[in-house]
PDB file of C-alpha atoms in Angstrom:
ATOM      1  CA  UNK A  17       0.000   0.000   0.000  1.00 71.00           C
ATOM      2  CA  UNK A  18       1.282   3.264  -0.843  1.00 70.00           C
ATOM      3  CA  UNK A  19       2.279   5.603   2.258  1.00 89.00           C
ATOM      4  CA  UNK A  20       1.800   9.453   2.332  1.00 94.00           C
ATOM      5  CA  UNK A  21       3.182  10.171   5.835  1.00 95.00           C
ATOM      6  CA  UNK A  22       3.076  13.789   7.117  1.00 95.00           C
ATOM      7  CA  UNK A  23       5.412  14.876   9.660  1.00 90.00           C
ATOM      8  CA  UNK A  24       3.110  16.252  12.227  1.00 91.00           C
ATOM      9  CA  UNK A  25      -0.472  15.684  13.210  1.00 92.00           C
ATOM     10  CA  UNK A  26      -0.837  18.674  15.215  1.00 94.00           C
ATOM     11  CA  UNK A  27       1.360  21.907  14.935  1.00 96.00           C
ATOM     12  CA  UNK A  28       1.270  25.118  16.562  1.00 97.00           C
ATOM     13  CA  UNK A  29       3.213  28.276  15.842  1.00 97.00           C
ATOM     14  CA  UNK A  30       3.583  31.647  16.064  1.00 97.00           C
ATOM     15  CA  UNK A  31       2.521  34.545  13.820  1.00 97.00           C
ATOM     16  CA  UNK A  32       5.293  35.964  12.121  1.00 97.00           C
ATOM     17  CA  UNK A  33       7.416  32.403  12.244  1.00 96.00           C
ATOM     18  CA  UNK A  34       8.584  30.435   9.426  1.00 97.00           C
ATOM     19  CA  UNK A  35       6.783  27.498   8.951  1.00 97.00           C
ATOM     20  CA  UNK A  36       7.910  24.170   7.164  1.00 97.00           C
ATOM     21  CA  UNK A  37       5.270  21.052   6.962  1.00 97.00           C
ATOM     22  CA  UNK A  38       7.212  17.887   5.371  1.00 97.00           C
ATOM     23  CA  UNK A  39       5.688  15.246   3.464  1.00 97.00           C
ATOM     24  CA  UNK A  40       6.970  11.568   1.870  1.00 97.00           C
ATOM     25  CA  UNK A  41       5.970   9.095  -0.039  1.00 95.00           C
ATOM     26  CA  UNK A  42       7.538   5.701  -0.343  1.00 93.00           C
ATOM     27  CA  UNK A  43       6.014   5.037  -3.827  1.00 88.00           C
ATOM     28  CA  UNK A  44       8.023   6.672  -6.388  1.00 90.00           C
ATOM     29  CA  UNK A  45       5.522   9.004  -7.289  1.00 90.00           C
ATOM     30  CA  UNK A  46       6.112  11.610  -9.667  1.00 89.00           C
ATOM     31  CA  UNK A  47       3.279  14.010  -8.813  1.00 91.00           C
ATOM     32  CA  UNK A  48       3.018  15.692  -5.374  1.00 94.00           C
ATOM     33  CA  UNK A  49      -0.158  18.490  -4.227  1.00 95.00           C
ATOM     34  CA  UNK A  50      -0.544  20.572  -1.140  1.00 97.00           C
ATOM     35  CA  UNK A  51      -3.971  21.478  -0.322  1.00 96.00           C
ATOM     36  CA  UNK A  52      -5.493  23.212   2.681  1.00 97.00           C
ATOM     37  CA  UNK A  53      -9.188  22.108   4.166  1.00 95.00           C
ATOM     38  CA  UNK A  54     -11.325  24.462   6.008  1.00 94.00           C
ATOM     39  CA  UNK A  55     -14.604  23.789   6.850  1.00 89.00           C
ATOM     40  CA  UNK A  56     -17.086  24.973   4.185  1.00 88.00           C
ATOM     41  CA  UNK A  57     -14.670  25.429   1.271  1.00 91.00           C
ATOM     42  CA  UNK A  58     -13.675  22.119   0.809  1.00 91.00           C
ATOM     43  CA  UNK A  59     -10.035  20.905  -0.250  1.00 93.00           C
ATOM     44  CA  UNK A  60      -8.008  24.598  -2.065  1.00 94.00           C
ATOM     45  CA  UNK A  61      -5.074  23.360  -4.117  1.00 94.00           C
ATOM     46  CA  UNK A  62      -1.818  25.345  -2.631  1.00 96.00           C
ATOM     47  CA  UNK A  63       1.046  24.013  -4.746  1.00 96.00           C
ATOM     48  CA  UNK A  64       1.606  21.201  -6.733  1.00 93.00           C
ATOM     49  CA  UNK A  65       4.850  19.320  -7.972  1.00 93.00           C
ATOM     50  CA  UNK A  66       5.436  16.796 -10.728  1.00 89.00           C
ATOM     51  CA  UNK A  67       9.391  15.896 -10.852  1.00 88.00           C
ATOM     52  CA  UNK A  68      11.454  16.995  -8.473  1.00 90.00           C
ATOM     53  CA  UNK A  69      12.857  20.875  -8.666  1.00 85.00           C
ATOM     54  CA  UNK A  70       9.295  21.468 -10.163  1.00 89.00           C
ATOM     55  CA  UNK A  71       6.477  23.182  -8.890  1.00 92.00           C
ATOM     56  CA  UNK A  72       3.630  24.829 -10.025  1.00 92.00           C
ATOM     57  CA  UNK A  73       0.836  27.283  -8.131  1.00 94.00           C
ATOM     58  CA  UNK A  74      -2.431  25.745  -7.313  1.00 92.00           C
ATOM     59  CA  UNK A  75      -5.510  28.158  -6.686  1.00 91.00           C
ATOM     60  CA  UNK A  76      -4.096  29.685  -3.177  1.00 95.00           C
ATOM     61  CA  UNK A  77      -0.476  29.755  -3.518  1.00 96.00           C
ATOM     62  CA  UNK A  78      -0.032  33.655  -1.962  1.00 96.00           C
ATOM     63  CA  UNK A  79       1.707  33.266   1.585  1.00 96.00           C
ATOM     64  CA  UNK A  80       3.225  29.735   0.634  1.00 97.00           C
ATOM     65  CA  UNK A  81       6.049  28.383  -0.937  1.00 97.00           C
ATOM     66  CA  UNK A  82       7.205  25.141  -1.290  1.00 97.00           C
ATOM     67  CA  UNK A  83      10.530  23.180  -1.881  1.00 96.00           C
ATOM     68  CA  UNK A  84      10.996  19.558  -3.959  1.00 96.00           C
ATOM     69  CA  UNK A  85      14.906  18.277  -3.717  1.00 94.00           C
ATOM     70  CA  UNK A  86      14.225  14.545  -3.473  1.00 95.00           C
ATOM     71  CA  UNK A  87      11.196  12.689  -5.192  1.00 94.00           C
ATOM     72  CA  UNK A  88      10.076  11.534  -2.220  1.00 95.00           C
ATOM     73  CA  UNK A  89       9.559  14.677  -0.283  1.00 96.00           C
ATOM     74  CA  UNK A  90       7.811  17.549  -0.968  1.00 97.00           C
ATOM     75  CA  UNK A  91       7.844  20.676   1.599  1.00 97.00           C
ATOM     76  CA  UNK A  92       5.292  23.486   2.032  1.00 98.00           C
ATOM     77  CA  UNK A  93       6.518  26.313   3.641  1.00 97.00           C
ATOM     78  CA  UNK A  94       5.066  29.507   5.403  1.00 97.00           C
ATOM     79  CA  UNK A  95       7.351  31.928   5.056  1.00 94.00           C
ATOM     80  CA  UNK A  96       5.701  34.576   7.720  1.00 96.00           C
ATOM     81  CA  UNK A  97       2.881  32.790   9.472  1.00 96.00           C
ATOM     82  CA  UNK A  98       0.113  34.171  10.087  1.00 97.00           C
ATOM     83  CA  UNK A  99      -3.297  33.654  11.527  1.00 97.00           C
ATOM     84  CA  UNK A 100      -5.500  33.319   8.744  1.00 96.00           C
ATOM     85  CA  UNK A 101      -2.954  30.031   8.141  1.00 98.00           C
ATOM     86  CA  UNK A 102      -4.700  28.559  10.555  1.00 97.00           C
ATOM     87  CA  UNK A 103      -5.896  25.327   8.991  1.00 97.00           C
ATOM     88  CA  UNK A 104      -5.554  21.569   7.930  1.00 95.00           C
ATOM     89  CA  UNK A 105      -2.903  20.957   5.469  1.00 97.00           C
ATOM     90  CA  UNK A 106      -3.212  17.829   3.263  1.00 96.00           C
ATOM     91  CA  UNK A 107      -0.316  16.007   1.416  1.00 96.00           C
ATOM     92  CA  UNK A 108      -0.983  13.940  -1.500  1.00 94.00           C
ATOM     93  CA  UNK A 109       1.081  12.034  -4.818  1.00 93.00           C
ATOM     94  CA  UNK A 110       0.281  10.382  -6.862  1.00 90.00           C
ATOM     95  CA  UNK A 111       2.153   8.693 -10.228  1.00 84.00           C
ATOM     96  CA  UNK A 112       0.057   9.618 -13.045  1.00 73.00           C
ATOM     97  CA  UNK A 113      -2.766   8.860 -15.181  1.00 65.00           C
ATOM     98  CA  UNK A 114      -6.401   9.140 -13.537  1.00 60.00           C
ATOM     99  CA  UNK A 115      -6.792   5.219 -13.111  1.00 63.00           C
ATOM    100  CA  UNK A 116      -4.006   5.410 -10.438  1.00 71.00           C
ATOM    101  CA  UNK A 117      -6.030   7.910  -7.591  1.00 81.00           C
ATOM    102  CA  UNK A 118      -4.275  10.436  -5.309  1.00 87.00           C
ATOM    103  CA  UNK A 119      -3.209   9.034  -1.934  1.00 91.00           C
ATOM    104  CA  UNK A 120      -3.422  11.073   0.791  1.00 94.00           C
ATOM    105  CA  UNK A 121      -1.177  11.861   4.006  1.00 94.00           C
ATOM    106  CA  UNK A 122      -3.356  12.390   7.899  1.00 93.00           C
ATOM    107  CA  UNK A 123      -3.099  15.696   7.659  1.00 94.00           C
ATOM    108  CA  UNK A 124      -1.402  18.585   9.700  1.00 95.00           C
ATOM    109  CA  UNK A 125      -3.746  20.392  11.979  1.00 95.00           C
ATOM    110  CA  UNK A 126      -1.869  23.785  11.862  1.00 97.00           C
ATOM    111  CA  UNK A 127      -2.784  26.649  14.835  1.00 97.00           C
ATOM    112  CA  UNK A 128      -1.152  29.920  14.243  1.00 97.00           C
ATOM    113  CA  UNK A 129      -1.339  32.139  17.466  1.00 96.00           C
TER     114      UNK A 129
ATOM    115  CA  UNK B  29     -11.926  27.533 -14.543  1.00 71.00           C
ATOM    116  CA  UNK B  30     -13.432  23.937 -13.628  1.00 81.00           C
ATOM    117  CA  UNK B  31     -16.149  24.244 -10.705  1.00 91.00           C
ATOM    118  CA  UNK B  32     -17.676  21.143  -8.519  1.00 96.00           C
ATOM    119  CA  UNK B  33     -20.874  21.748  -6.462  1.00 97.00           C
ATOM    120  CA  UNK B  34     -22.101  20.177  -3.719  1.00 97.00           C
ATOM    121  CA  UNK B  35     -25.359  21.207  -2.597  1.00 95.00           C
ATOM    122  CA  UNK B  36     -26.401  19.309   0.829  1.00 96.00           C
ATOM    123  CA  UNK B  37     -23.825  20.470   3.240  1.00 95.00           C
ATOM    124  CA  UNK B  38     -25.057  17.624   5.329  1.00 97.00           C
ATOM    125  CA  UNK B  39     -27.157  14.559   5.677  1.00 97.00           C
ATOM    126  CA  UNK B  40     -28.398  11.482   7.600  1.00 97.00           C
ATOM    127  CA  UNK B  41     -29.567   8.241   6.751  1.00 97.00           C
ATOM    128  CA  UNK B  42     -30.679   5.104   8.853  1.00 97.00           C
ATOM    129  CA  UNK B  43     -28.190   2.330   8.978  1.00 97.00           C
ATOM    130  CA  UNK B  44     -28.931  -0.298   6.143  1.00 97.00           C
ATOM    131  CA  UNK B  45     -31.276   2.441   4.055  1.00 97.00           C
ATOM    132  CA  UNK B  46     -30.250   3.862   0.470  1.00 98.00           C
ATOM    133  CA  UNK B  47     -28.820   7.338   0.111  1.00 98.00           C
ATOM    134  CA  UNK B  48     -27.619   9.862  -2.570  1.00 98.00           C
ATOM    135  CA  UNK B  49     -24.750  12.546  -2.573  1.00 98.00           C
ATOM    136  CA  UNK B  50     -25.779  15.106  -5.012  1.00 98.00           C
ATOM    137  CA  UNK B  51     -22.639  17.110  -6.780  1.00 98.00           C
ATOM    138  CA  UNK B  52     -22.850  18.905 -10.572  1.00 97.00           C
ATOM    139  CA  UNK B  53     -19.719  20.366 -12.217  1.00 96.00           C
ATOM    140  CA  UNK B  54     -18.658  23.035 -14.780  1.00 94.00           C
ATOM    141  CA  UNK B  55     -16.052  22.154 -17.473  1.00 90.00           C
ATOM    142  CA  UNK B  56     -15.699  22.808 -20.960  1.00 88.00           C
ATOM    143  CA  UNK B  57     -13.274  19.966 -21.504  1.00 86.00           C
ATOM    144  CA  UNK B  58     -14.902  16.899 -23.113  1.00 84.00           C
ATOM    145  CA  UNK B  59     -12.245  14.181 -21.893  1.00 86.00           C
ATOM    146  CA  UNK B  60     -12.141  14.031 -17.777  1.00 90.00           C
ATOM    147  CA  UNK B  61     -12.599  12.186 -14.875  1.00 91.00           C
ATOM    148  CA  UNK B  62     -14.700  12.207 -12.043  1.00 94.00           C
ATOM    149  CA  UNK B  63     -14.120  10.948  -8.126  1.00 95.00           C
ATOM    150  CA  UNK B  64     -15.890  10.402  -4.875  1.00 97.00           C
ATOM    151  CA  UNK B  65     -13.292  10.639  -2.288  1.00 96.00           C
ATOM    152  CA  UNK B  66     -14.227   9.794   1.822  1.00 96.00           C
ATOM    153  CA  UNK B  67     -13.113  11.554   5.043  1.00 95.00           C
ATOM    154  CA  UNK B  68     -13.921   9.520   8.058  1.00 93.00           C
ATOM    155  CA  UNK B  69     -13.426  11.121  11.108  1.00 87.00           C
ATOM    156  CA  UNK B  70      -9.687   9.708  11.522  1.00 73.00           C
ATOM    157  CA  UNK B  71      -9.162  12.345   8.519  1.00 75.00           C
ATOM    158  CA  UNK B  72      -7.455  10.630   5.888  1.00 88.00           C
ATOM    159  CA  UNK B  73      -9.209  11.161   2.760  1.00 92.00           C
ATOM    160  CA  UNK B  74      -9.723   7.680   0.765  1.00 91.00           C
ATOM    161  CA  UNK B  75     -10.804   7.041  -2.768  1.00 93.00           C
ATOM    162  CA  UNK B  76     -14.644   5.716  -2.967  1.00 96.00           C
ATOM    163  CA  UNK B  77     -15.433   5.268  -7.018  1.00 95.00           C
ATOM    164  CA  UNK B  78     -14.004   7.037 -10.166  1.00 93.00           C
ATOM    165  CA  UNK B  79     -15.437   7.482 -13.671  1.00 93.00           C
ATOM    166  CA  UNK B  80     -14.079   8.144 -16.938  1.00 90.00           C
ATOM    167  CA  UNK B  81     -16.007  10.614 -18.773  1.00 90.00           C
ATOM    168  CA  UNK B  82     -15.594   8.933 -21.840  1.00 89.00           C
ATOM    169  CA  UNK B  83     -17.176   5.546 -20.580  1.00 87.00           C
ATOM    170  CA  UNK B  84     -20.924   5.607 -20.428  1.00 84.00           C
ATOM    171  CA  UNK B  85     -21.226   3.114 -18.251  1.00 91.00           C
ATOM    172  CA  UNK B  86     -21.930   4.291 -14.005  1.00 94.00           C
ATOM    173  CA  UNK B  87     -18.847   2.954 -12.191  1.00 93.00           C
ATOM    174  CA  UNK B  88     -19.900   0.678  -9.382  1.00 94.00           C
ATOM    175  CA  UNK B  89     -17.613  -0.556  -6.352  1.00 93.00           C
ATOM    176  CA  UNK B  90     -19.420  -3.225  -3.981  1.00 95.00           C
ATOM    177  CA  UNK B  91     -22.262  -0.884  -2.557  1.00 97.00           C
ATOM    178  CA  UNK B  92     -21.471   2.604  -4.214  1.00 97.00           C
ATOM    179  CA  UNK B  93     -22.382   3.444  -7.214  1.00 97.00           C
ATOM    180  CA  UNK B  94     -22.448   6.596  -9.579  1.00 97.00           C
ATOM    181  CA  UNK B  95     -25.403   8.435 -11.688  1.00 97.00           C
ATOM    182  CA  UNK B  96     -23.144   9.807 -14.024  1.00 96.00           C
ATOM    183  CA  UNK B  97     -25.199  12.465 -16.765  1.00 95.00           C
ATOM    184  CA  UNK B  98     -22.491  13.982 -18.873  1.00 93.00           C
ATOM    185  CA  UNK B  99     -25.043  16.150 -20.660  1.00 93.00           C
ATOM    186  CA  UNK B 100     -26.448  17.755 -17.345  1.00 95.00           C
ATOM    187  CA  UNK B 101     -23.055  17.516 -15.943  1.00 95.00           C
ATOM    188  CA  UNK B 102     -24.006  15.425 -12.583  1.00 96.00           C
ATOM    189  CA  UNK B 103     -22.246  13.213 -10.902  1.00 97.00           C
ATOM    190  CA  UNK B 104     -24.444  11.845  -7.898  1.00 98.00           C
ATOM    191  CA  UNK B 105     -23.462   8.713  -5.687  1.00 98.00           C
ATOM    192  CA  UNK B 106     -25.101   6.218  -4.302  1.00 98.00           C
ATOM    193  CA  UNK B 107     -24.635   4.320  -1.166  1.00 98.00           C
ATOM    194  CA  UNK B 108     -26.946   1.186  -0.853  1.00 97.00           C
ATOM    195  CA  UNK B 109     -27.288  -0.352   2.591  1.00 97.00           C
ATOM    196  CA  UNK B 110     -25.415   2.380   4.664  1.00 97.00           C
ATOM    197  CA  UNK B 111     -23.496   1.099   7.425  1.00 97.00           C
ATOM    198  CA  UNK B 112     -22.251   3.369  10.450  1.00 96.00           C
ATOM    199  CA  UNK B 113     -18.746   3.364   9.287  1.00 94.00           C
ATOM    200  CA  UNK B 114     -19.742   5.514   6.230  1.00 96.00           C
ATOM    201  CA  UNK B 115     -20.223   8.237   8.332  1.00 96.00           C
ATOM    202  CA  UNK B 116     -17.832  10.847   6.908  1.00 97.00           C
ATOM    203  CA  UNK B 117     -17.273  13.652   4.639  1.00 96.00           C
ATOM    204  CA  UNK B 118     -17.750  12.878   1.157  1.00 97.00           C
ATOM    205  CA  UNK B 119     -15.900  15.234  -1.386  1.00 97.00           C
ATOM    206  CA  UNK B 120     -16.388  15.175  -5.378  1.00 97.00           C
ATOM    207  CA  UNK B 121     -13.771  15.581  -7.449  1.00 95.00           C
ATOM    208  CA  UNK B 122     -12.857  16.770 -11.008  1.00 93.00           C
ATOM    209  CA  UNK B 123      -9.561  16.098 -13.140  1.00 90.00           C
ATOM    210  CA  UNK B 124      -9.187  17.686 -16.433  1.00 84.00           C
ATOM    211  CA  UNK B 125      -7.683  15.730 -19.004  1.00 73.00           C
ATOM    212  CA  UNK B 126      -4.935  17.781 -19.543  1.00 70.00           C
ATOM    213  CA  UNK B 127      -4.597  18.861 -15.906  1.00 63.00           C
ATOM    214  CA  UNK B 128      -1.357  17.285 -14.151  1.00 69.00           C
ATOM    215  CA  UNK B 129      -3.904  14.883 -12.384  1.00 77.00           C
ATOM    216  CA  UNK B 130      -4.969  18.100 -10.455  1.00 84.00           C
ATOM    217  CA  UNK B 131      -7.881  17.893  -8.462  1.00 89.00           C
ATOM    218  CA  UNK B 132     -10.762  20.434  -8.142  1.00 92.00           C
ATOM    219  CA  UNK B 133     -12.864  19.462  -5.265  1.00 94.00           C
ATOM    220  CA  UNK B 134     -16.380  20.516  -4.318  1.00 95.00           C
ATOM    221  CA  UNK B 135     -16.894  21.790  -0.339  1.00 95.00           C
ATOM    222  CA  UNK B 136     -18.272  18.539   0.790  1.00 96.00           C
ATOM    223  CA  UNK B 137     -21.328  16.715   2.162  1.00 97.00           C
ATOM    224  CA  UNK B 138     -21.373  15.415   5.911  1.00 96.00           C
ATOM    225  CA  UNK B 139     -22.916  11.913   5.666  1.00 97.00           C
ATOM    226  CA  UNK B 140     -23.906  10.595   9.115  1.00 97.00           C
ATOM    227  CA  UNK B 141     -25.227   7.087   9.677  1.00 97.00           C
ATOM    228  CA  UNK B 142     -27.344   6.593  12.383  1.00 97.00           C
ATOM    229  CA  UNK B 143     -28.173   3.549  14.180  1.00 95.00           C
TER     230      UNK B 143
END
């Protein structure tokens, strides 16, 4: 089974801080997404990656970068934190075509005080 | 820009009955595909059913199945004899052909089960 493993459950930071949430996969997958969840707006694509050093904006990329160095990880970063960040972050790959489905991390419940 | 709509923020049904998730999209794209994805309450989001545009035939897996219109652009599911762990969020999904396998999601339905 594939594994999307996120590197915290729960998180919580300070405004201003600088923020990193790590995710891996341990299936060779060539396509990694960021998305945030809030309640009433669904799943927002932040940033998306398909090879490593690649990276393309999603729908709410502004406050967020992210970083891809080794296929298997694929970092989103807050660069300032700040309270409207507040949120649960979702990590998912996934290795192509639509018959293979993304596979998703726990999530990251992220508090920004 | 593609756009997935979910109209019943929530809903119940009693264990064992029939139930349907209602969710329409927006495209212009004739080649896509279409998801149900779950979110129990342990959060991690896992694939229910998919469907091809392309393929007329409603996708079925076990006890979900799909109402898949292309014309109206609907994409309803079905879950026959509910069962209390398919309480969760349900999310629809849309993936443009040409997309990167990016995912536009609608803002969910919260299905509860009850007993």
């Amino acid at each position: 089974d594939v594994k999307v493993t996120q590197s915290s459950r729960y998180l919580v930071k300070r405004t201003g801080e600088k923020v990193f949430l790590e995710c891996v996969q341990d299936m060779d997958h060539e396509n990694m997404f960021w998305y945030r969840q809030d309640p009433g707006l669904g799943l927002r694509l932040i940033y998306f990656s398909y090879d490593v050093k690649m990276k393309e904006k999603g729908d709410i990329p502004e406050g967020y970068s992210v970083s891809r160095e080794k296929k298997e990880r694929f970092s989103l970063i807050l660069e300032s934190a700040s309270t409207n960040q507040t949120s649960m972050y979702l990590c998912a790959s996934t290795s192509g075509p639509a018959e293979k489905p993304q596979h998703f991390g726990d999530g990251t419940r992220l508090s920004i005080l | 820009a593609q756009t997935v709509t979910q109209s019943q923020p929530e809903m119940s049904v009693q264990e064992a009955e029939t139930v349907t998730l209602s969710c329409t999209y927006d495209t212009s794209e004739s080649n896509y595909y279409l998801f149900w994805y779950k979110q129990p309450p342990s959060r991690q989001m896992i694939l229910v059913i998919r469907q091809e545009a392309y393929k007329q035939q409603n996708a079925t897996e076990n006890r979900f199945s799909v109402n898949f219109q292309k014309a109206a652009k609907s994409f309803s599911l079905k879950i026959s004899d509910s069962q209390l762990g398919d309480t969760a969020m349900y999310f629809c999904a849309f993936e443009g052909g040409g997309s990167n396998y990016k995912l536009t999601f609608g803002k969910g339905t919260l299905l509860t089960v009850n007993p």
